[in-house]
mmCIF file of C-alpha atoms and ligand atoms in Angstrom:
data_model
loop_
_atom_site.group_PDB
_atom_site.id
_atom_site.type_symbol
_atom_site.label_atom_id
_atom_site.label_comp_id
_atom_site.label_asym_id
_atom_site.label_seq_id
_atom_site.Cartn_x
_atom_site.Cartn_y
_atom_site.Cartn_z
ATOM 1 C CA ASN A 13 0.635 0.253 -0.291
ATOM 2 C CA GLU A 14 2.227 2.826 -1.124
ATOM 3 C CA VAL A 15 1.249 6.504 -1.556
ATOM 4 C CA LEU A 16 3.923 7.033 -4.130
ATOM 5 C CA ARG A 17 6.357 4.779 -5.670
ATOM 6 C CA LEU A 18 9.031 6.225 -8.324
ATOM 7 C CA GLU A 19 11.430 3.726 -10.212
ATOM 8 C CA GLY A 20 13.945 4.915 -12.181
ATOM 9 C CA LEU A 21 13.950 8.360 -12.454
ATOM 10 C CA GLU A 22 16.180 10.144 -14.889
ATOM 11 C CA LYS A 23 15.605 13.996 -15.862
ATOM 12 C CA GLY A 24 18.034 16.510 -17.650
ATOM 13 C CA TYR A 25 18.270 19.793 -18.589
ATOM 14 C CA ASN A 26 19.988 21.442 -21.970
ATOM 15 C CA ARG A 27 19.574 17.963 -23.133
ATOM 16 C CA GLY A 28 22.161 17.639 -25.664
ATOM 17 C CA LYS A 29 23.823 21.036 -25.804
ATOM 18 C CA PRO A 30 26.978 21.839 -24.189
ATOM 19 C CA ASN A 31 25.130 23.221 -20.680
ATOM 20 C CA GLU A 32 23.668 20.500 -20.801
ATOM 21 C CA ILE A 33 22.885 19.092 -16.885
ATOM 22 C CA MET A 34 21.943 15.519 -14.997
ATOM 23 C CA VAL A 35 20.145 16.302 -12.056
ATOM 24 C CA LEU A 36 18.145 12.622 -12.131
ATOM 25 C CA ARG A 37 20.686 9.767 -12.267
ATOM 26 C CA GLY A 38 17.951 6.743 -11.245
ATOM 27 C CA ALA A 39 16.355 8.115 -8.412
ATOM 28 C CA ASN A 40 14.298 5.820 -7.186
ATOM 29 C CA LEU A 41 11.946 6.065 -3.809
ATOM 30 C CA THR A 42 8.688 4.197 -2.582
ATOM 31 C CA ILE A 43 6.677 6.032 0.415
ATOM 32 C CA PRO A 44 4.342 3.236 2.415
ATOM 33 C CA ARG A 45 1.006 4.818 3.363
ATOM 34 C CA GLY A 46 1.523 7.377 6.369
ATOM 35 C CA GLN A 47 4.913 7.457 6.077
ATOM 36 C CA VAL A 48 6.874 11.185 6.526
ATOM 37 C CA VAL A 49 10.179 11.210 4.787
ATOM 38 C CA ALA A 50 12.611 14.222 4.556
ATOM 39 C CA LEU A 51 14.469 14.922 1.564
ATOM 40 C CA VAL A 52 18.159 16.515 2.515
ATOM 41 C CA ALA A 53 20.538 18.071 0.051
ATOM 42 C CA PRO A 54 22.102 21.288 -0.367
ATOM 43 C CA SER A 55 21.129 23.502 -2.956
ATOM 44 C CA GLY A 56 21.146 23.155 -6.300
ATOM 45 C CA ALA A 57 21.163 18.918 -5.587
ATOM 46 C CA GLY A 58 17.632 19.065 -7.835
ATOM 47 C CA LYS A 59 14.832 18.457 -4.234
ATOM 48 C CA SER A 60 13.006 20.753 -6.277
ATOM 49 C CA THR A 61 13.105 18.895 -9.393
ATOM 50 C CA LEU A 62 12.328 16.017 -7.708
ATOM 51 C CA LEU A 63 9.103 18.170 -6.177
ATOM 52 C CA HIS A 64 7.633 18.605 -9.231
ATOM 53 C CA ILE A 65 8.265 15.274 -10.801
ATOM 54 C CA ALA A 66 6.453 13.301 -7.988
ATOM 55 C CA GLY A 67 4.441 15.945 -8.088
ATOM 56 C CA LEU A 68 3.067 15.629 -12.048
ATOM 57 C CA LEU A 69 4.420 19.619 -12.572
ATOM 58 C CA ASP A 70 7.281 17.708 -14.502
ATOM 59 C CA THR A 71 7.549 14.934 -16.382
ATOM 60 C CA PRO A 72 11.069 12.728 -16.373
ATOM 61 C CA ASP A 73 13.363 11.775 -19.022
ATOM 62 C CA ALA A 74 12.735 8.273 -17.785
ATOM 63 C CA GLY A 75 11.396 6.517 -16.031
ATOM 64 C CA ARG A 76 8.332 5.743 -14.238
ATOM 65 C CA VAL A 77 5.944 7.507 -11.893
ATOM 66 C CA ILE A 78 2.779 6.033 -9.607
ATOM 67 C CA VAL A 79 0.538 8.376 -7.339
ATOM 68 C CA ASN A 80 -1.411 6.663 -4.910
ATOM 69 C CA GLY A 81 -1.702 3.021 -7.189
ATOM 70 C CA GLN A 82 -2.135 5.198 -10.168
ATOM 71 C CA ASP A 83 0.531 4.983 -13.157
ATOM 72 C CA MET A 84 1.108 8.249 -13.868
ATOM 73 C CA THR A 85 3.932 7.938 -16.371
ATOM 74 C CA GLY A 86 2.648 9.108 -20.091
ATOM 75 C CA ALA A 87 -0.301 10.574 -18.457
ATOM 76 C CA LYS A 88 -2.314 13.582 -20.420
ATOM 77 C CA ASP A 89 -2.746 17.132 -18.435
ATOM 78 C CA GLY A 90 -6.193 16.092 -17.688
ATOM 79 C CA ALA A 91 -5.678 12.932 -15.802
ATOM 80 C CA ARG A 92 -2.436 14.599 -14.377
ATOM 81 C CA THR A 93 -4.620 16.971 -12.899
ATOM 82 C CA ALA A 94 -7.651 15.104 -11.444
ATOM 83 C CA ALA A 95 -4.694 13.402 -10.001
ATOM 84 C CA ARG A 96 -3.257 16.771 -8.449
ATOM 85 C CA ARG A 97 -5.906 17.222 -6.952
ATOM 86 C CA GLN A 98 -7.501 14.191 -6.203
ATOM 87 C CA ALA A 99 -3.905 12.396 -4.557
ATOM 88 C CA LEU A 100 -1.724 15.668 -4.162
ATOM 89 C CA GLY A 101 -1.130 18.615 -1.175
ATOM 90 C CA PHE A 102 0.668 21.331 -1.894
ATOM 91 C CA VAL A 103 3.454 23.333 0.291
ATOM 92 C CA TYR A 104 5.945 25.508 -0.285
ATOM 93 C CA GLN A 105 8.641 27.716 0.868
ATOM 94 C CA PHE A 106 6.330 31.028 0.459
ATOM 95 C CA HIS A 107 2.717 31.040 1.684
ATOM 96 C CA HIS A 108 0.778 31.491 -2.223
ATOM 97 C CA LEU A 109 -2.540 32.106 -0.079
ATOM 98 C CA LEU A 110 -5.458 34.747 -2.190
ATOM 99 C CA PRO A 111 -4.423 37.736 -0.301
ATOM 100 C CA GLU A 112 -8.379 38.888 -1.114
ATOM 101 C CA PHE A 113 -9.692 35.919 0.867
ATOM 102 C CA THR A 114 -10.057 34.680 4.433
ATOM 103 C CA ALA A 115 -8.051 31.916 6.202
ATOM 104 C CA LEU A 116 -11.286 30.267 6.170
ATOM 105 C CA GLU A 117 -11.802 30.841 2.340
ATOM 106 C CA ASN A 118 -8.644 30.141 1.057
ATOM 107 C CA ILE A 119 -8.947 26.580 2.705
ATOM 108 C CA VAL A 120 -12.614 26.522 1.453
ATOM 109 C CA LEU A 121 -12.027 26.919 -2.055
ATOM 110 C CA PRO A 122 -10.015 24.152 -3.336
ATOM 111 C CA GLN A 123 -13.002 22.272 -1.616
ATOM 112 C CA LEU A 124 -15.501 23.711 -3.733
ATOM 113 C CA ALA A 125 -13.039 23.036 -7.112
ATOM 114 C CA ASN A 126 -13.051 20.177 -6.003
ATOM 115 C CA ALA A 127 -17.149 19.616 -6.280
ATOM 116 C CA SER A 128 -17.214 19.761 -1.882
ATOM 117 C CA PRO A 129 -21.088 21.406 -0.395
ATOM 118 C CA ARG A 130 -19.506 24.647 0.785
ATOM 119 C CA LYS A 131 -21.104 23.713 4.286
ATOM 120 C CA ALA A 132 -19.289 20.481 4.259
ATOM 121 C CA ALA A 133 -16.081 23.033 3.095
ATOM 122 C CA GLU A 134 -16.410 25.198 6.127
ATOM 123 C CA ALA A 135 -16.775 22.195 8.742
ATOM 124 C CA ARG A 136 -13.598 21.006 7.484
ATOM 125 C CA ALA A 137 -11.857 23.833 6.628
ATOM 126 C CA ARG A 138 -12.684 24.979 10.927
ATOM 127 C CA ASP A 139 -11.519 21.944 12.217
ATOM 128 C CA LEU A 140 -8.167 22.556 10.515
ATOM 129 C CA LEU A 141 -7.715 25.479 11.232
ATOM 130 C CA ALA A 142 -8.055 24.232 15.270
ATOM 131 C CA ARG A 143 -6.220 21.320 14.638
ATOM 132 C CA VAL A 144 -3.162 24.033 14.064
ATOM 133 C CA GLY A 145 -4.589 26.802 16.625
ATOM 134 C CA LEU A 146 -4.978 28.718 14.509
ATOM 135 C CA ALA A 147 -9.542 29.120 15.079
ATOM 136 C CA GLU A 148 -9.546 32.544 16.200
ATOM 137 C CA ARG A 149 -7.993 33.212 12.621
ATOM 138 C CA ALA A 150 -10.405 32.103 10.585
ATOM 139 C CA SER A 151 -11.681 35.448 9.386
ATOM 140 C CA HIS A 152 -8.137 37.042 9.114
ATOM 141 C CA ARG A 153 -6.868 38.189 5.922
ATOM 142 C CA PRO A 154 -3.331 37.411 5.197
ATOM 143 C CA SER A 155 -2.010 40.689 5.519
ATOM 144 C CA GLU A 156 -3.742 40.253 9.036
ATOM 145 C CA MET A 157 -1.238 37.143 10.022
ATOM 146 C CA SER A 158 2.111 36.906 11.609
ATOM 147 C CA GLY A 159 4.188 34.905 8.737
ATOM 148 C CA GLY A 160 4.298 31.440 11.373
ATOM 149 C CA GLU A 161 -0.171 31.814 11.456
ATOM 150 C CA GLN A 162 -0.167 32.038 6.998
ATOM 151 C CA GLN A 163 2.109 28.681 6.632
ATOM 152 C CA ARG A 164 -0.388 27.146 9.327
ATOM 153 C CA VAL A 165 -3.022 28.153 7.263
ATOM 154 C CA ALA A 166 -1.173 27.056 3.668
ATOM 155 C CA PHE A 167 -0.800 23.591 5.437
ATOM 156 C CA CYS A 168 -4.592 23.804 5.796
ATOM 157 C CA ARG A 169 -5.408 24.282 2.738
ATOM 158 C CA ALA A 170 -2.388 21.451 1.545
ATOM 159 C CA LEU A 171 -5.244 19.181 3.117
ATOM 160 C CA ALA A 172 -8.025 20.604 2.428
ATOM 161 C CA ASN A 173 -9.217 17.970 -0.044
ATOM 162 C CA ALA A 174 -7.866 15.090 1.737
ATOM 163 C CA PRO A 175 -4.878 14.150 -0.636
ATOM 164 C CA ALA A 176 -2.772 11.254 0.244
ATOM 165 C CA LEU A 177 0.314 12.615 0.182
ATOM 166 C CA MET A 178 2.193 15.970 1.135
ATOM 167 C CA LEU A 179 4.973 17.204 -0.955
ATOM 168 C CA ALA A 180 6.708 20.164 0.511
ATOM 169 C CA ASP A 181 9.264 22.358 -0.397
ATOM 170 C CA GLU A 182 10.854 23.924 2.029
ATOM 171 C CA PRO A 183 8.347 25.133 3.953
ATOM 172 C CA THR A 184 9.547 26.235 6.681
ATOM 173 C CA GLY A 185 12.305 27.797 5.132
ATOM 174 C CA ASN A 186 10.890 31.587 4.700
ATOM 175 C CA LEU A 187 10.599 32.035 8.524
ATOM 176 C CA ASP A 188 12.800 32.379 11.875
ATOM 177 C CA PRO A 189 14.333 29.669 13.968
ATOM 178 C CA ALA A 190 12.026 29.904 16.746
ATOM 179 C CA THR A 191 8.845 30.269 14.756
ATOM 180 C CA SER A 192 10.096 27.863 12.203
ATOM 181 C CA ASP A 193 9.827 25.157 15.402
ATOM 182 C CA THR A 194 6.674 26.050 16.461
ATOM 183 C CA VAL A 195 5.135 25.811 12.493
ATOM 184 C CA PHE A 196 7.151 22.784 11.559
ATOM 185 C CA ASP A 197 5.746 21.236 15.150
ATOM 186 C CA ALA A 198 2.067 22.025 14.033
ATOM 187 C CA LEU A 199 2.412 20.788 10.799
ATOM 188 C CA MET A 200 3.553 17.141 12.080
ATOM 189 C CA GLU A 201 0.787 17.140 14.581
ATOM 190 C CA LEU A 202 -1.792 18.049 11.697
ATOM 191 C CA VAL A 203 0.030 15.197 9.932
ATOM 192 C CA ARG A 204 0.133 12.437 12.884
ATOM 193 C CA ALA A 205 -4.116 13.035 13.369
ATOM 194 C CA THR A 206 -4.478 12.883 9.871
ATOM 195 C CA GLY A 207 -2.555 9.861 8.937
ATOM 196 C CA LEU A 208 -0.963 11.924 6.009
ATOM 197 C CA SER A 209 1.797 10.503 4.060
ATOM 198 C CA ALA A 210 4.692 13.713 3.069
ATOM 199 C CA LEU A 211 7.872 14.385 1.124
ATOM 200 C CA ILE A 212 9.612 17.239 3.211
ATOM 201 C CA ALA A 213 12.134 18.472 1.398
ATOM 202 C CA THR A 214 14.303 20.766 3.986
ATOM 203 C CA HIS A 215 17.867 22.178 4.884
ATOM 204 C CA ASN A 216 16.914 21.388 8.190
ATOM 205 C CA LEU A 217 18.293 17.880 10.392
ATOM 206 C CA GLU A 218 17.139 18.485 13.088
ATOM 207 C CA LEU A 219 13.715 19.115 11.963
ATOM 208 C CA ALA A 220 14.397 15.775 9.453
ATOM 209 C CA ALA A 221 15.281 13.845 12.287
ATOM 210 C CA ARG A 222 12.167 14.185 13.797
ATOM 211 C CA MET A 223 10.916 12.674 10.319
ATOM 212 C CA ASP A 224 10.111 8.546 10.174
ATOM 213 C CA ARG A 225 13.104 8.426 7.843
ATOM 214 C CA VAL A 226 15.076 10.546 6.271
ATOM 215 C CA LEU A 227 17.117 10.705 1.703
ATOM 216 C CA ARG A 228 19.824 12.013 0.474
ATOM 217 C CA LEU A 229 20.092 12.712 -2.683
ATOM 218 C CA GLU A 230 23.691 12.494 -4.350
ATOM 219 C CA ASP A 231 24.829 11.775 -7.829
ATOM 220 C CA GLY A 232 21.149 12.167 -9.169
ATOM 221 C CA LYS A 233 19.632 8.930 -7.120
ATOM 222 C CA LEU A 234 18.362 8.918 -3.471
ATOM 223 C CA VAL A 235 20.070 7.178 -0.975
ATOM 224 C CA GLU A 236 19.328 6.553 3.346
ATOM 225 C CA ALA A 237 20.758 8.825 5.626
ATOM 226 C CA THR A 238 21.938 6.482 8.019
HETATM 227 P P1 ADP B 530 17.447 22.425 -5.248
HETATM 228 O O1 ADP B 530 15.590 22.520 -5.386
HETATM 229 O O2 ADP B 530 17.257 21.247 -4.811
HETATM 230 O O3 ADP B 530 18.452 23.921 -5.441
HETATM 231 P P2 ADP B 530 16.850 22.012 -7.857
HETATM 232 O O4 ADP B 530 15.983 21.173 -8.868
HETATM 233 O O5 ADP B 530 15.967 23.304 -8.704
HETATM 234 O O6 ADP B 530 17.755 21.724 -6.966
HETATM 235 O O7 ADP B 530 17.877 22.639 -9.902
HETATM 236 C C1 ADP B 530 18.723 20.981 -9.856
HETATM 237 C C2 ADP B 530 19.648 21.840 -10.750
HETATM 238 O O8 ADP B 530 19.048 21.841 -12.485
HETATM 239 C C3 ADP B 530 20.425 22.677 -10.782
HETATM 240 O O9 ADP B 530 21.823 23.156 -11.021
HETATM 241 C C4 ADP B 530 19.407 24.542 -11.097
HETATM 242 O O10 ADP B 530 19.870 25.036 -11.427
HETATM 243 C C5 ADP B 530 19.260 23.297 -13.068
HETATM 244 N N1 ADP B 530 18.134 22.890 -13.395
HETATM 245 C C6 ADP B 530 16.999 23.474 -12.540
HETATM 246 N N2 ADP B 530 16.015 24.128 -13.304
HETATM 247 C C7 ADP B 530 16.069 24.153 -14.630
HETATM 248 C C8 ADP B 530 15.602 24.607 -16.122
HETATM 249 N N3 ADP B 530 14.121 24.509 -16.465
HETATM 250 N N4 ADP B 530 16.704 24.508 -16.528
HETATM 251 C C9 ADP B 530 17.663 24.913 -16.535
HETATM 252 N N5 ADP B 530 18.475 23.888 -15.556
HETATM 253 C C10 ADP B 530 17.840 24.156 -14.316
HETATM 254 P P1 ADP B 531 -6.091 24.482 -10.322
HETATM 255 O O1 ADP B 531 -7.326 24.643 -12.169
HETATM 256 O O2 ADP B 531 -7.356 23.884 -9.715
HETATM 257 O O3 ADP B 531 -5.893 25.542 -10.093
HETATM 258 P P2 ADP B 531 -4.148 23.395 -11.771
HETATM 259 O O4 ADP B 531 -3.581 22.241 -12.304
HETATM 260 O O5 ADP B 531 -3.524 24.304 -11.671
HETATM 261 O O6 ADP B 531 -5.495 22.877 -11.221
HETATM 262 O O7 ADP B 531 -3.235 23.390 -9.891
HETATM 263 C C1 ADP B 531 -3.429 21.962 -9.128
HETATM 264 C C2 ADP B 531 -2.071 21.642 -8.321
HETATM 265 O O8 ADP B 531 -0.991 21.874 -8.196
HETATM 266 C C3 ADP B 531 -2.750 23.035 -6.822
HETATM 267 O O9 ADP B 531 -2.237 22.398 -5.836
HETATM 268 C C4 ADP B 531 -1.343 24.013 -6.847
HETATM 269 O O10 ADP B 531 -0.923 24.496 -5.805
HETATM 270 C C5 ADP B 531 -0.643 23.149 -7.648
HETATM 271 N N1 ADP B 531 0.230 23.625 -9.389
HETATM 272 C C6 ADP B 531 0.006 23.988 -10.541
HETATM 273 N N2 ADP B 531 0.703 24.257 -11.182
HETATM 274 C C7 ADP B 531 1.354 24.612 -10.536
HETATM 275 C C8 ADP B 531 3.155 25.103 -10.976
HETATM 276 N N3 ADP B 531 3.359 25.702 -12.278
HETATM 277 N N4 ADP B 531 4.121 24.865 -9.426
HETATM 278 C C9 ADP B 531 3.716 25.000 -8.568
HETATM 279 N N5 ADP B 531 2.625 23.725 -7.818
HETATM 280 C C10 ADP B 531 1.842 24.405 -8.962
#
């Protein structure tokens, strides 16, 4: 029972040109349901490339991508978008909340786009906000919240449609160290409470050590950090 399987991924940029760069060289990864995996690597090693391929935002040059049991290798754009909406939740370094909408609406809107009734969507949004300690912030706009609060709302939005897998690229990278710790705690509680699986890229080795498993991206391959 796996939420993600990547087999033999290869990915390069500027293929066949003098400035060709091979980023992935046979990367393999299997994430069982419920597992939280840290992805650790220096800048430029290919973390974003890997997350974009796993998130069905980019395609590999070779290899297979299986998301939540569905083989997405060579799938058409429509199927990829549907799988993204149903199976995946995204978190970035910057929150990317819609500035003109409240915290609640930012979590409700993706559910309406996924055909949830408004009442159920609002109830779920309130429940998620309460879990990250933001019940009192439901009607605040992003500009009325701190950076840490904005990022906690972004976590709730990523979970709005109950994805099988959360993909996060430096989710606390934009915050000062103290805020980063509390926001990461909120993220881990949310992930544990919902039984979510996650692949979280981070530079922070202390945060990585608190996940179930730590992987390093080395020479275009994923290796277990022991
Ligand atoms: P990370 O997220 O670990 O910093 P990236 O996946 O963003 O790494 O990038 C890996 C390497 O691929 C870097 O050397 C980067 O400059 C290069 N790269 C990323 N995207 C492109 C692109 N669209 N065109 C050319 N090179 C790219
Ligand atoms: P929608 O029309 O529902 O926004 P999209 O295909 O644009 O459908 O997006 C589906 C999911 O993929 C969303 O969660 C969105 O945040 C994410 N997404 C789409 N395009 C990108 C991108 N270029 N970079 C990062 N995430 C993206």
